[in-house]
């Protein structure tokens, strides 16, 4: 991307001109959540100003318009991830809710005592705990794919973990700590050879990588809107039709029913079967707007730029004495986790903050991984296409200053 293109993009994100402690904000916490472009903010405003009425049930004009907008948004999401049909796109509150939905509903239909679920060492808590809860409920066992010293999945061990008790594999496409991009297509192929379905946590992948659920052949694919330039509170569960039809509803309530009597309820068709209650019909349109924004720039172009920025930041960081970077795979996304000497990550984060630089410190909701690495946590810088080399330079200079103060 040219400097002009990046400047134009930056101008679309109002928050990037904010000052913190009288310093220009440098926002390197994009893996936690991304900032929102004006077009998305405008779409929310427009929705509430001109199109606000509860959807699906209304005969009146506004309700029909709001329903159309919500369903158009669903179609756009389906297009963005290349789902076969928009009825395979379920709106959820985010990745976490989507995984809980699958863990509950798949657990109900398809799991029993003695069965096993395979996850990996680098999962976010939201792709660990729901499966653990399922295992406790049903008397099942969680199996974990280990990682190598570069922070890559040990696929040789994965092959050994699969057996006749394996019911499902749930892995992240991109690690939010290590930045590793996992070979999920290969993982899916291996699991499918044994007829085992696979759920992919796409929370950190969708903003940075072209995702094609048909090409991957994923059975379930989940992500959060807020990590791809959308407000919080909306996310997506993609599921293959055959699975979504087979698994029972997650929550009961309005919208998800066909008929209700006190004796028996019949459920609505897809995707509504999984969308109990009033959906976030403004959030869905904001999500579609954000995806259009990303698509207009081009995900390949975004990936190339972010990779360049990450490589530059990595090279600069590596020049610092005592630097340890966690996650050194050749297949990496825009996340760098590091420690310097034996300085506590929290201290680095606190002092960088005072210099206007937002990074995240701690276990990044991946405590088992952090424990495995035998460290107290990391400092994590994560990038978006609106970040610049100049910001990286300021960050490196600030980090050196901070190390001088703490070292
Ligand atoms: N999985 C991964 C890999 C993540 O990075 C995150 C967010 N940090 C989540 C799941 C959970 O996403 P959310 O909190 O939006 O549900």
Tab-separated table of C-alpha atoms in Angstrom, residues 145 313 386:
chain	number	residue	atom	x	y	z
A	145	UNK	CA	-2.436	-30.962	20.252
A	313	UNK	CA	8.660	-4.581	13.686
A	386	UNK	CA	-4.095	1.574	9.591
